[in-house]
Structures are given as C-alpha cells and as structure tokens.
Amino acid sequence: MTTALSSMPKAELHLHIEGTLEPELILALAARNGIAMPFPTLAELRAQYEFADLQSFLNLYYANMAVLVTAEDFADMTRAYLGRAQASGLRHVEIMFDPQAHLLRGVDLATAVNGIAGALAASEAEFGISTALIAAFLRDQSEASALEVLAELLAMDAPIVGIGLDSAEVGNPPSKFVRLYERARDAGLRLVAHAGEEGSPSYVWDALDLLDVERIDHGIRSMEDPALVERLAREQVPLTVCPLSNVRLRAVDVLAAHPLPAMLAARLNVCVNSDDPAYFGGYVDSNFQALVDEFNFDADTLATLAANSIRSSFAPEERKAELLAELAVWRAAQA
Ligand code: HPA
Ligand code: ZN
C-alpha cells in the first residue's frame, strides 16, 4: 500500500513551512550561522519533541526558528520540504509562513519572503509541484500588528495568495481579527483560518461568519456541534485536517479516536495534511499511511480525500482538472 499511497496525486493545503525544519537542518543552519542553540546535539534536540498541548509545541517551534537568518536559509528549508513533498506524491502545495515570528526576532520581511518565494518559483520545474504562499498571522499578537505586517506585505507586492491565522487559539477568537480579514479581502486575497483545533466550535462559526473564510484549518472540534456539522456539510466548507498533528498535540488521545471517519460519514469536505511534519511524526504520506493502518480506508475513500484536497485548493481551474484527471488514472490502477 505504501507505494500506491505515495503515487496518489494530491494537494497539501495545511502546512507551516517553519514546521518542516528537521532537527538535522536546524543544527546545520545553526552551525552555518554561528548560533548557539539550547539543545546543541541531535539527541538533546530530539528529546524535546514530546508535547502536552499546542502551546508546548509552539514554544519549541518558535525557538527553533532562531536558525533562520538569511534568505538562503529560508530557501534551503523550502527546497527540502518540496523534495519531501514530491516523494509523498504531492502535486500542489499551499504553504503558510509566519511573517511576524521572523520580524519579532529581527529578521525582515524581504529576507523571509524572498527566500521562500525564490524556492517556490522553481518548484514546478524542479519538483513538478505547483505552489501558493499564504501569510499566517499570529493570533496571540494584536490585530494592529497583523494590520501593519499585512500593509508591508502588500506594499512590497509579496507573492501571497491569501492570509491565515495560527498560533495559540484559545483566548484569541476570530472576532479579534475582523478588520484584518476585511483588509485582506479588499486586497483580493483568499482567506483561511485555524479554528476548532483546541478552540470550541464557536471559533469555527465565527471564522465563517465574522471573517468570511473560505477554508477552515483543522476544524475537528466542529463535530461537537450538530448544527455546525449540518452547515459545513451543506456549504461543503473545506476542512484541512491534520491527523498526526492532532495526536501529537493531544487534541485527540489516540488516532483510533480521531473524528476523521465520522467527518467523512457526515459528508464533510475534509482533506489530509501534515501541519508541521518535522514535529509531528511525518509528512502527508505518513498521515495517509497511519489512516490506512488504523481505519483500513479503501481506495475510494483515499481518492475522495485526495480529490477534496485538489478541489479545495486555490490552484487555477485548469490545474485542478489536470490533477483530478491524474487521480482518476491512479484510482483506475488500484485493484
Ligand atoms: N496550530 C496553530 N498554530 C500553529 C500550528 C498549529 O498546528 N503550527 C504552527 N503554528
Ligand atoms: Zn496548522
């Protein structure tokens, strides 16, 4: 099954590029930039990857970003992800980056944007993967900060397709960012937001009603609210689900308790994503493999998940049609 899974054409829509920094690359970049790290050996660093919740992960995730200094660092990180994405059968990826996290530690926007966008620009030719870039704002920072950074991104004509909202969810509801999303919509940007990862279903309602987002990142806690499930099914709102992330951050106890099968049964528009693969035990192919191992998903279910990822993307319609046709060929080749 492994070979078939990694040859299944698909898109990844929920991926934090800073969450693809593997421990080996962290230490290599630290050495290249002469940065002393708190956990200077692979063994010491790897020992930190046990998380109790979202915040305990975020602490390590932000600390490890210290090694990203030059545009070349951002480009190397992005290229490493694209290579891994190619191996897992991804044909289109939409990656988030955290501009404020870099600004807060003194790395300017142009360095991050040029490094990431430079690697993405070569992706179709180098890896056969089409791409889009999403600027994610830190919901535990102020809306004023987000508005300032969005204005800077627009002024520099950064090649972003949309905005997202990430970091510590509980206590930082969508209502805090109404003006940010208005401003982004006026600028012609696509809108997504994390909601219902650790936060209650009200965060999903508010992301839809107050921010007018087109996609919800995570959204698993929606299953606690039957009226919300009914709406998500009726409107076919895409939910970018991240199974291994949810296990590692203890949003669910074990994979067997993950709501994805119930979400599929409720006819929700779900797809499978890796979130922060260097931290959560695997890339998108590992997420699919874990689902097959746990739930015994058949080829039709896998193809539904892949088709959802392609249809829910911000890729041009011709690209979606091309990838859906590739997926149909893959499906026909399965027993
Ligand atoms: N959740 C919220 N914020 C994040 C995540 C996540 O999984 N990864 C990076 N920022
Ligand atoms: Zn995420």
CSV table of N, CA and C in Angstrom, one decimal, residues 8 39 43 47 50 111 145 168 192 204 223 225 245 256 268 294 328:
chain,number,residue,atom,x,y,z
A,8,MET,N,-0.3,8.4,-5.2
A,8,MET,CA,-1.6,9.0,-5.4
A,8,MET,C,-1.5,10.5,-5.5
A,39,PHE,N,19.8,23.3,22.7
A,39,PHE,CA,19.9,21.8,22.6
A,39,PHE,C,20.8,21.5,21.4
A,43,ALA,N,20.6,14.4,19.7
A,43,ALA,CA,19.9,13.6,20.8
A,43,ALA,C,19.2,14.5,21.7
A,47,ALA,N,15.0,15.0,22.0
A,47,ALA,CA,14.4,14.7,23.3
A,47,ALA,C,13.3,15.7,23.6
A,50,GLU,N,8.3,15.9,22.7
A,50,GLU,CA,7.1,15.4,23.4
A,50,GLU,C,6.3,16.5,23.8
A,111,THR,N,13.7,39.2,3.6
A,111,THR,CA,14.5,38.0,3.7
A,111,THR,C,13.7,36.7,3.7
A,145,SER,N,-0.8,44.8,15.0
A,145,SER,CA,0.5,44.2,14.5
A,145,SER,C,0.2,43.5,13.2
A,168,ALA,N,-1.5,30.3,19.2
A,168,ALA,CA,-2.4,29.9,20.3
A,168,ALA,C,-3.8,30.3,20.1
A,192,VAL,N,-8.2,32.1,4.9
A,192,VAL,CA,-8.3,30.8,5.6
A,192,VAL,C,-8.0,31.1,7.1
A,204,VAL,N,-15.2,28.1,15.0
A,204,VAL,CA,-15.4,27.8,13.6
A,204,VAL,C,-16.6,28.6,13.1
A,223,MET,N,-17.2,18.7,15.2
A,223,MET,CA,-18.0,17.5,15.4
A,223,MET,C,-18.8,17.5,16.7
A,225,ASP,N,-20.8,19.9,17.5
A,225,ASP,CA,-21.9,20.8,17.3
A,225,ASP,C,-22.7,20.4,16.1
A,245,SER,N,-0.8,15.4,13.6
A,245,SER,CA,-0.7,16.6,14.5
A,245,SER,C,-1.7,16.6,15.7
A,256,ALA,N,-7.0,6.2,16.8
A,256,ALA,CA,-8.3,5.5,16.7
A,256,ALA,C,-9.5,6.3,17.2
A,268,LEU,N,-18.6,15.7,5.2
A,268,LEU,CA,-17.8,17.0,5.2
A,268,LEU,C,-16.7,16.9,4.2
A,294,GLU,N,-4.9,2.4,10.6
A,294,GLU,CA,-5.8,2.5,11.7
A,294,GLU,C,-7.3,2.2,11.3
A,328,ALA,N,-7.8,10.2,-11.3
A,328,ALA,CA,-8.7,9.2,-11.9
A,328,ALA,C,-7.9,8.0,-12.5
